[in-house]
Coordinates of C-alpha atoms in Angstrom, one line a residue:
X1 CA -9.0 -22.5 5.4
X2 CA -9.9 -19.2 3.8
X3 CA -12.8 -17.7 4.2
X4 CA -13.5 -16.9 0.4
X5 CA -13.2 -19.7 -2.3
X6 CA -10.6 -19.9 -4.9
X7 CA -12.9 -19.9 -7.6
X8 CA -14.6 -16.7 -6.5
X9 CA -11.0 -14.4 -5.5
X10 CA -9.7 -16.0 -8.5
X11 CA -13.0 -14.3 -11.0
X12 CA -13.0 -11.3 -9.5
X13 CA -8.9 -10.8 -9.9
X14 CA -9.3 -11.7 -13.2
X15 CA -12.9 -9.2 -13.3
X16 CA -10.1 -6.5 -12.5
X17 CA -7.5 -6.7 -14.7
X18 CA -10.4 -6.1 -17.8
X19 CA -10.9 -3.3 -16.3
X20 CA -7.6 -2.4 -16.1
X21 CA -7.0 -3.6 -19.5
X22 CA -10.2 -1.6 -21.0
X23 CA -9.3 1.5 -19.2
X24 CA -5.9 1.4 -21.1
X25 CA -7.6 0.6 -24.4
X26 CA -6.5 -3.0 -25.0
X27 CA -9.5 -4.4 -24.9
X28 CA -12.3 -2.9 -27.4
X29 CA -16.0 -2.6 -25.8
X30 CA -16.8 -5.5 -27.6
X31 CA -14.8 -7.6 -26.0
X32 CA -15.3 -6.2 -22.6
X33 CA -19.0 -7.1 -22.9
X34 CA -18.1 -10.8 -24.1
X35 CA -15.7 -11.4 -21.0
X36 CA -17.3 -9.7 -18.5
X37 CA -20.3 -12.1 -18.8
X38 CA -17.6 -14.4 -17.9
X39 CA -16.0 -13.1 -15.1
X40 CA -19.5 -12.5 -13.0
X41 CA -19.2 -13.1 -9.1
X42 CA -21.0 -12.7 -6.4
X43 CA -18.8 -11.1 -3.5
X44 CA -19.9 -7.8 -2.5
X45 CA -17.2 -4.9 -2.9
X46 CA -17.0 -1.4 -3.0
X47 CA -14.5 1.8 -3.7
X48 CA -11.9 2.3 -1.6
X49 CA -13.1 5.7 -0.6
X50 CA -16.7 3.7 1.1
X51 CA -14.9 1.3 2.3
X52 CA -12.2 3.5 4.4
X53 CA -15.9 5.1 5.7
X54 CA -17.2 2.4 6.8
X55 CA -14.4 1.2 8.3
X56 CA -14.0 3.8 10.3
X57 CA -18.1 4.2 10.6
X58 CA -18.1 0.6 12.3
X59 CA -15.1 1.0 14.7
X60 CA -17.3 4.1 15.9
X61 CA -20.0 1.8 16.3
X62 CA -18.6 -1.1 18.0
X63 CA -17.1 1.1 20.6
X64 CA -19.9 3.5 21.2
X65 CA -21.8 0.2 21.7
X66 CA -19.1 -1.5 24.3
X67 CA -18.8 1.7 25.8
X68 CA -22.6 2.1 26.6
X69 CA -23.6 -1.7 27.6
X70 CA -20.4 -0.9 29.9
X71 CA -22.5 2.3 31.3
X72 CA -25.9 0.8 31.2
X73 CA -25.2 -2.8 32.8
X74 CA -22.1 -2.5 34.6
X75 CA -21.5 0.6 36.8
X76 CA -17.5 0.6 37.8
X77 CA -16.8 -3.0 37.0
X78 CA -13.7 -4.3 38.4
X79 CA -10.8 -4.8 35.9
X80 CA -11.2 -8.8 35.9
X81 CA -14.6 -8.1 34.9
X82 CA -13.9 -5.9 32.4
X83 CA -11.4 -8.2 30.9
X84 CA -14.1 -11.3 31.4
X85 CA -16.4 -9.1 29.2
X86 CA -13.6 -7.6 26.9
X87 CA -12.9 -11.3 25.8
X88 CA -16.9 -11.9 25.6
X89 CA -16.5 -9.0 22.8
X90 CA -13.7 -9.7 21.1
X91 CA -15.4 -13.7 20.3
X92 CA -18.6 -11.6 19.2
X93 CA -16.8 -9.6 16.6
X94 CA -14.4 -12.5 15.8
X95 CA -18.1 -14.5 15.0
X96 CA -19.7 -11.4 13.1
X97 CA -17.5 -10.7 10.6
X98 CA -16.9 -14.4 9.8
X99 CA -21.4 -13.9 9.1
X100 CA -20.3 -10.6 7.5
X101 CA -18.3 -12.5 5.3
X102 CA -20.0 -15.5 4.6
X103 CA -24.0 -14.4 4.8
X104 CA -23.7 -11.2 3.3
X105 CA -20.6 -11.7 0.9
X106 CA -19.0 -9.1 1.7
X107 CA -15.2 -8.5 0.0
X108 CA -13.0 -5.6 1.2
X109 CA -16.0 -3.9 2.5
X110 CA -14.8 -1.9 5.3
X111 CA -17.3 -3.9 7.6
X112 CA -16.0 -7.1 8.6
X113 CA -12.7 -5.6 8.3
X114 CA -13.4 -3.4 11.0
X115 CA -15.1 -6.3 13.0
X116 CA -12.1 -8.4 12.9
X117 CA -9.9 -5.0 13.8
X118 CA -12.1 -5.1 16.8
X119 CA -11.6 -8.7 18.3
X120 CA -7.7 -8.2 18.2
X121 CA -8.2 -5.1 20.3
X122 CA -10.9 -6.7 22.1
X123 CA -8.9 -9.6 22.7
X124 CA -5.5 -8.2 23.9
X125 CA -7.4 -5.7 26.6
X126 CA -9.2 -8.4 27.5
X127 CA -6.3 -10.6 28.4
X128 CA -4.6 -7.6 30.2
X129 CA -7.4 -6.3 32.5
X130 CA -8.4 -10.4 33.7
X131 CA -5.1 -11.6 33.8
X132 CA -2.1 -9.5 34.2
X133 CA -2.3 -6.0 36.1
X134 CA -0.1 -2.9 36.0
X135 CA 0.4 -1.0 32.7
X136 CA -0.1 -2.7 29.6
X137 CA 3.7 -1.8 28.8
X138 CA 6.4 -1.0 32.2
X139 CA 9.9 -0.4 31.6
X140 CA 10.1 -3.8 33.9
X141 CA 6.9 -5.9 32.6
X142 CA 6.6 -9.3 34.1
X143 CA 7.1 -12.0 31.5
X144 CA 3.6 -13.7 31.9
X145 CA 2.7 -10.7 30.5
X146 CA 4.2 -12.0 26.7
X147 CA 1.1 -13.7 26.3
X148 CA -0.9 -10.9 25.5
X149 CA 1.0 -9.6 22.5
X150 CA 1.5 -13.0 21.1
X151 CA -2.0 -13.8 21.3
X152 CA -2.8 -10.7 19.5
X153 CA -0.1 -11.9 17.6
X154 CA -1.1 -15.0 16.8
X155 CA -5.0 -13.7 16.2
X156 CA -4.0 -11.3 13.3
X157 CA -1.6 -14.3 11.5
X158 CA -5.2 -16.2 11.7
X159 CA -7.3 -13.0 10.5
X160 CA -4.2 -12.6 8.2
X161 CA -4.9 -16.7 6.4
X162 CA -8.5 -16.9 7.3
X163 CA -9.4 -13.1 5.5
X164 CA -6.3 -12.2 3.3
X165 CA -6.0 -8.8 5.1
X166 CA -2.7 -7.4 4.4
X167 CA -2.5 -5.4 7.3
X168 CA -3.6 -7.9 10.1
X169 CA 0.3 -9.3 8.8
X170 CA 1.5 -6.1 9.8
X171 CA 0.0 -5.9 12.9
X172 CA 1.7 -9.2 13.7
X173 CA 4.7 -8.0 13.1
X174 CA 4.5 -5.3 15.1
X175 CA 3.3 -7.2 18.3
X176 CA 6.6 -9.7 17.6
X177 CA 7.9 -6.1 18.0
X178 CA 6.7 -6.1 21.8
X179 CA 6.4 -9.2 22.1
X180 CA 10.9 -9.1 22.8
X181 CA 10.5 -6.3 24.9
X182 CA 8.8 -8.5 27.6
X183 CA 11.8 -11.1 27.4
X184 CA 14.7 -9.8 27.6
X185 CA 15.7 -6.2 28.7
X186 CA 18.9 -6.3 26.0
X187 CA 18.4 -3.9 23.2
X188 CA 20.5 -6.1 21.1
X189 CA 19.0 -8.9 21.8
X190 CA 15.8 -7.6 21.1
X191 CA 16.6 -6.6 17.9
X192 CA 18.3 -10.4 17.1
X193 CA 15.1 -11.9 18.6
X194 CA 13.3 -9.6 16.2
X195 CA 15.3 -10.4 13.2
X196 CA 15.0 -14.3 13.5
X197 CA 11.1 -14.3 13.6
X198 CA 11.1 -11.8 10.8
X199 CA 13.4 -14.1 9.3
X200 CA 11.7 -17.3 10.0
X201 CA 9.1 -15.3 8.3
X202 CA 10.1 -14.9 5.3
X203 CA 11.5 -17.8 4.5
X204 CA 8.0 -19.5 5.5
X205 CA 6.9 -16.8 2.7
X206 CA 8.8 -17.6 0.0
X207 CA 8.5 -21.9 0.6
X208 CA 4.9 -20.9 -0.1
X209 CA 4.9 -18.4 -2.5
X210 CA 6.7 -20.0 -4.5
X211 CA 3.8 -22.9 -5.7
X212 CA 1.9 -19.7 -6.2
X213 CA 3.3 -17.6 -8.8
X214 CA 0.4 -17.2 -10.9
X215 CA -2.8 -17.3 -8.8
X216 CA -4.4 -15.0 -7.1
X217 CA -2.6 -15.4 -4.1
X218 CA 0.2 -14.2 -5.3
X219 CA 0.0 -10.1 -5.0
X220 CA -0.9 -10.8 -1.4
X221 CA 2.3 -12.8 -0.3
X222 CA 4.3 -10.4 -2.6
X223 CA 3.1 -7.6 0.3
X224 CA 4.1 -10.3 2.9
X225 CA 7.3 -10.7 1.5
X226 CA 8.4 -6.6 1.1
X227 CA 6.9 -6.0 5.1
X228 CA 9.1 -8.8 6.7
X229 CA 11.7 -7.5 4.1
X230 CA 11.5 -4.0 5.8
X231 CA 11.0 -5.3 8.8
X232 CA 13.9 -7.2 8.6
X233 CA 15.8 -3.7 7.4
X234 CA 14.5 -0.9 10.7
X235 CA 15.5 -3.8 13.4
X236 CA 18.5 -4.1 11.8
X237 CA 19.0 -0.1 11.1
X238 CA 20.1 1.1 14.7
X239 CA 19.4 5.2 13.7
X240 CA 16.0 3.9 12.6
X241 CA 14.9 1.4 15.1
X242 CA 14.2 2.1 18.2
X243 CA 12.4 -0.7 20.8
X244 CA 11.2 1.8 23.6
X245 CA 8.0 2.1 21.8
X246 CA 7.0 5.1 24.2
X247 CA 9.3 7.5 23.7
X248 CA 8.9 7.6 20.0
X249 CA 12.1 9.0 19.3
X250 CA 14.7 8.7 16.0
X251 CA 18.3 7.3 17.9
X252 CA 21.4 9.6 17.0
X253 CA 24.4 8.1 16.3
X254 CA 26.1 8.3 20.3
X255 CA 23.1 7.1 21.9
X256 CA 23.1 4.0 19.6
X257 CA 26.7 3.8 19.5
X258 CA 27.1 4.0 23.2
X259 CA 24.0 1.6 23.7
X260 CA 25.4 -1.4 21.7
X261 CA 28.4 -3.6 21.5
X262 CA 31.0 -2.2 19.4
X263 CA 31.5 -5.3 16.9
X264 CA 27.4 -5.7 16.8
X265 CA 27.2 -1.5 16.0
X266 CA 29.5 -2.0 12.6
X267 CA 27.8 -5.4 11.9
X268 CA 24.8 -3.3 11.2
X269 CA 26.2 -1.0 9.2
X270 CA 27.7 -3.1 6.9
X271 CA 24.5 -5.3 7.2
X272 CA 22.3 -2.1 6.0
X273 CA 24.7 -1.6 2.7
X274 CA 24.7 -5.2 1.9
X275 CA 21.0 -5.6 2.4
X276 CA 19.2 -2.9 0.1
X277 CA 21.1 -5.5 -3.6
X278 CA 19.6 -8.1 -1.8
X279 CA 16.3 -7.3 -1.6
X280 CA 16.7 -5.5 -5.1
X281 CA 18.1 -8.6 -7.3
X282 CA 15.3 -10.7 -5.1
X283 CA 12.8 -8.1 -6.5
X284 CA 14.2 -8.1 -10.1
X285 CA 14.3 -11.4 -10.0
X286 CA 11.2 -12.2 -9.7
X287 CA 9.8 -9.0 -11.2
X288 CA 7.9 -8.4 -7.8
X289 CA 7.3 -4.5 -7.9
X290 CA 6.1 -4.3 -3.6
X291 CA 9.8 -6.3 -3.7
X292 CA 11.7 -3.8 -5.7
X293 CA 9.8 -1.0 -4.1
X294 CA 11.4 -1.9 -0.5
X295 CA 15.0 -2.5 -2.2
X296 CA 14.9 1.3 -3.4
X297 CA 13.5 2.2 0.0
X298 CA 16.1 0.8 2.3
X299 CA 18.5 2.2 0.1
X300 CA 17.7 5.4 0.5
X301 CA 17.3 5.0 3.9
X302 CA 20.8 3.4 4.2
X303 CA 22.3 6.5 2.9
X304 CA 20.4 9.2 4.5
X305 CA 21.3 7.2 8.0
X306 CA 25.5 6.4 6.9
X307 CA 26.4 9.5 8.3
X308 CA 24.9 9.3 11.7
X309 CA 26.2 6.2 11.5
X310 CA 30.0 7.1 11.1
X311 CA 29.1 10.4 13.3
X312 CA 29.7 12.4 10.3
X313 CA 28.0 16.2 10.8
X314 CA 24.7 16.7 8.5
X315 CA 24.6 19.6 6.0
X316 CA 21.6 21.5 4.9
X317 CA 22.6 21.1 1.3
X318 CA 22.9 16.3 2.2
X319 CA 18.8 16.5 0.7
X320 CA 19.5 18.1 -2.1
X321 CA 22.6 16.2 -3.2
X322 CA 20.3 13.3 -2.7
X323 CA 17.3 14.3 -4.7
X324 CA 20.0 14.6 -7.2
X325 CA 21.4 11.1 -7.4
X326 CA 17.8 10.0 -6.9
X327 CA 16.9 12.1 -10.1
X328 CA 19.8 10.7 -12.3
X329 CA 19.6 7.4 -11.2
X330 CA 15.8 7.3 -12.4
X331 CA 16.8 9.2 -15.5
X332 CA 19.7 7.2 -16.2
X333 CA 17.6 3.9 -16.1
X334 CA 14.4 5.0 -17.5
X335 CA 16.6 5.6 -20.5
X336 CA 18.6 2.2 -20.2
X337 CA 15.2 0.8 -20.7
X338 CA 13.7 3.1 -23.6
X339 CA 16.9 2.1 -25.4
X340 CA 15.7 -1.5 -25.3
X341 CA 14.1 -3.5 -28.3
X342 CA 10.6 -2.1 -28.3
X343 CA 11.4 -0.4 -25.0
X344 CA 11.6 -3.3 -23.4
X345 CA 14.8 -5.2 -21.7
X346 CA 14.3 -8.5 -19.7
X347 CA 10.6 -8.3 -18.8
X348 CA 11.1 -4.2 -17.4
X349 CA 10.0 -1.9 -19.3
X350 CA 9.6 2.4 -18.9
X351 CA 6.3 2.6 -19.9
X352 CA 3.4 2.3 -18.1
X353 CA 0.8 -0.6 -19.2
X354 CA -1.7 -0.8 -16.0
X355 CA -3.5 2.1 -14.8
X356 CA -2.8 0.9 -11.1
X357 CA -0.5 3.3 -10.6
X358 CA -3.0 6.3 -11.2
X359 CA -5.8 5.3 -9.3
X360 CA -2.9 5.2 -6.8
X361 CA -1.6 8.8 -7.1
X362 CA -5.3 10.1 -7.3
X363 CA -6.1 8.4 -4.1
X364 CA -3.1 9.9 -2.9
X365 CA -3.8 12.8 -3.9
X366 CA -7.4 12.7 -2.8
X367 CA -5.9 11.9 0.8
X368 CA -3.4 14.2 0.5
X369 CA -5.6 17.0 0.0
X370 CA -8.2 15.7 3.2
X371 CA -5.2 15.4 5.3
X372 CA -3.8 18.7 4.4
X373 CA -3.2 21.0 7.6
X374 CA -3.8 24.5 5.5
X375 CA -5.9 25.1 2.7
X376 CA -4.6 24.9 -0.9
X377 CA -6.5 28.4 -1.5
X378 CA -5.2 31.6 -0.1
X379 CA -7.6 33.6 2.5
X380 CA -10.2 36.1 0.7
X381 CA -8.0 39.9 2.3
X382 CA -9.7 41.8 4.3
X383 CA -8.9 46.0 4.2
X384 CA -7.2 47.6 7.4
X385 CA -9.0 49.2 9.9
X386 CA -8.2 52.6 8.9
X387 CA -8.9 52.0 5.1
X388 CA -12.0 54.3 4.3
X389 CA -14.0 54.3 0.6
X390 CA -14.6 57.8 -0.3
X391 CA -14.6 60.5 -3.3
X392 CA -17.5 59.6 -5.2
X393 CA -19.7 62.4 -6.2
X394 CA -22.8 60.0 -5.3
X395 CA -23.7 57.5 -3.1
X396 CA -27.1 57.1 -5.2
X397 CA -30.3 56.2 -3.4
X398 CA -30.0 59.4 -1.2
X399 CA -26.0 58.3 -0.1
X400 CA -23.2 60.3 0.2
X401 CA -20.3 60.7 -1.7
X402 CA -17.8 59.3 1.3
X403 CA -20.8 55.8 1.4

C-alpha cells in the first residue's frame, strides 16, 4: 500500500542516523566512508529550506494553472460545471503526485507533497460546488454536506498511508472537527464525537505501532500518536477548544460554563488533570520523545487554564510564577538524571546524544527570523531638521566653513 519500498526507506533512515552519528563524533571518517557506501539509496531528497520553496512554488503553479484554465476555456461557468472541473483537477494532481514519486523517485521533495495537498483541496471544493449549494459552512448546515469533510478526511488518511506525510493525518483530524458540526448542533455532542473518533484512531495506532517498534515506521506512528493525544486533550479542555471555527475565539470561563451542563463541565476539568500524567507515563514507558513532549504541553495548558475553569481572576504575575515552576522542574529533572550512574537513569539522560535538536533549533531560528515583523538591527538615526553642521575654519575645495 505504501508507495515507497520498505528497503529504500530503511536505507534512508540508516543513512540519516549515520550522518547524525558522524556529525557528533561517534564514527571516524574511515568508518563513515565505509558505512556510507553500504547505505546507497535511489530516492531523491533535499534540505528543508528548498523543500519549502518547492512546495510553495508548486502550490502557486497549480493554482495559477487552474485559474488560467478557467479564464481561457470557461467564461463564468456555473457552480456545477466548476465543481466537475475541480474534481478533474483533483484526480490530475493526485496522479501527478503518484508519477512524481514512482518515476522521478522524489522523497519529501516538496513537489509531490504540494500536488497531494492540492488534490485534497480540489476534491473538497469540487464536491461542494458540484453537489451542494450555499456557503461551505453555515450555522445550520445540511447533513448531506458532511460528505465534503468526510471525503477530505478519507483522502487525507489515504495520502498519509500512501506517502507517509504526517501532516496529512493532522489534516484528517481537522476535517473530523468540521464533520462533527454537520451532524449535531450540540456543542457537548460535537466534543464527544471528536473525542470518540480520536480515541478510536489512537487505539488503532497503538495496536499497529507495536509491530513496528524497531523499524522506519515507528517515528511516523510516534508523531501521529502525539497528534491524537493532543487532539483528545484540546477537545476535552473547554477553555481551549471551540468548534465555532469561523469565530476563532477562545472560550471564556463564563461562556463555557453556560454552554455546557455542569456535570459535563466539571468532568472535563477532572479529565484535563488526569490526561497529562497518562500521556507522560505512556511516553516515558515507550521512550517516545513526541508523546513526552505532548504530555508536557498538556500539563502546561492545564496549569494555564485552571483559573479560567474555576472562575478565578488572573494576575499579571501568573506567567512569571509558571515560568519559575517550569524552570525548577527542568533543573530538578536534569540534576536527577545527571546524578545517575554514568548520567543515565532507566535509559534517559540529560546529555545531548543527537544533532537533531540542534538542527531543529537552527531551522526554528531561521524561520523566526523570516517571520519576524520587525528587523533586529536598529534603524539608522537621522538628525533633526534644525541641526546644522558648521564651525570649521574651512570647508575645503572652495567651500565655506559652514558647509
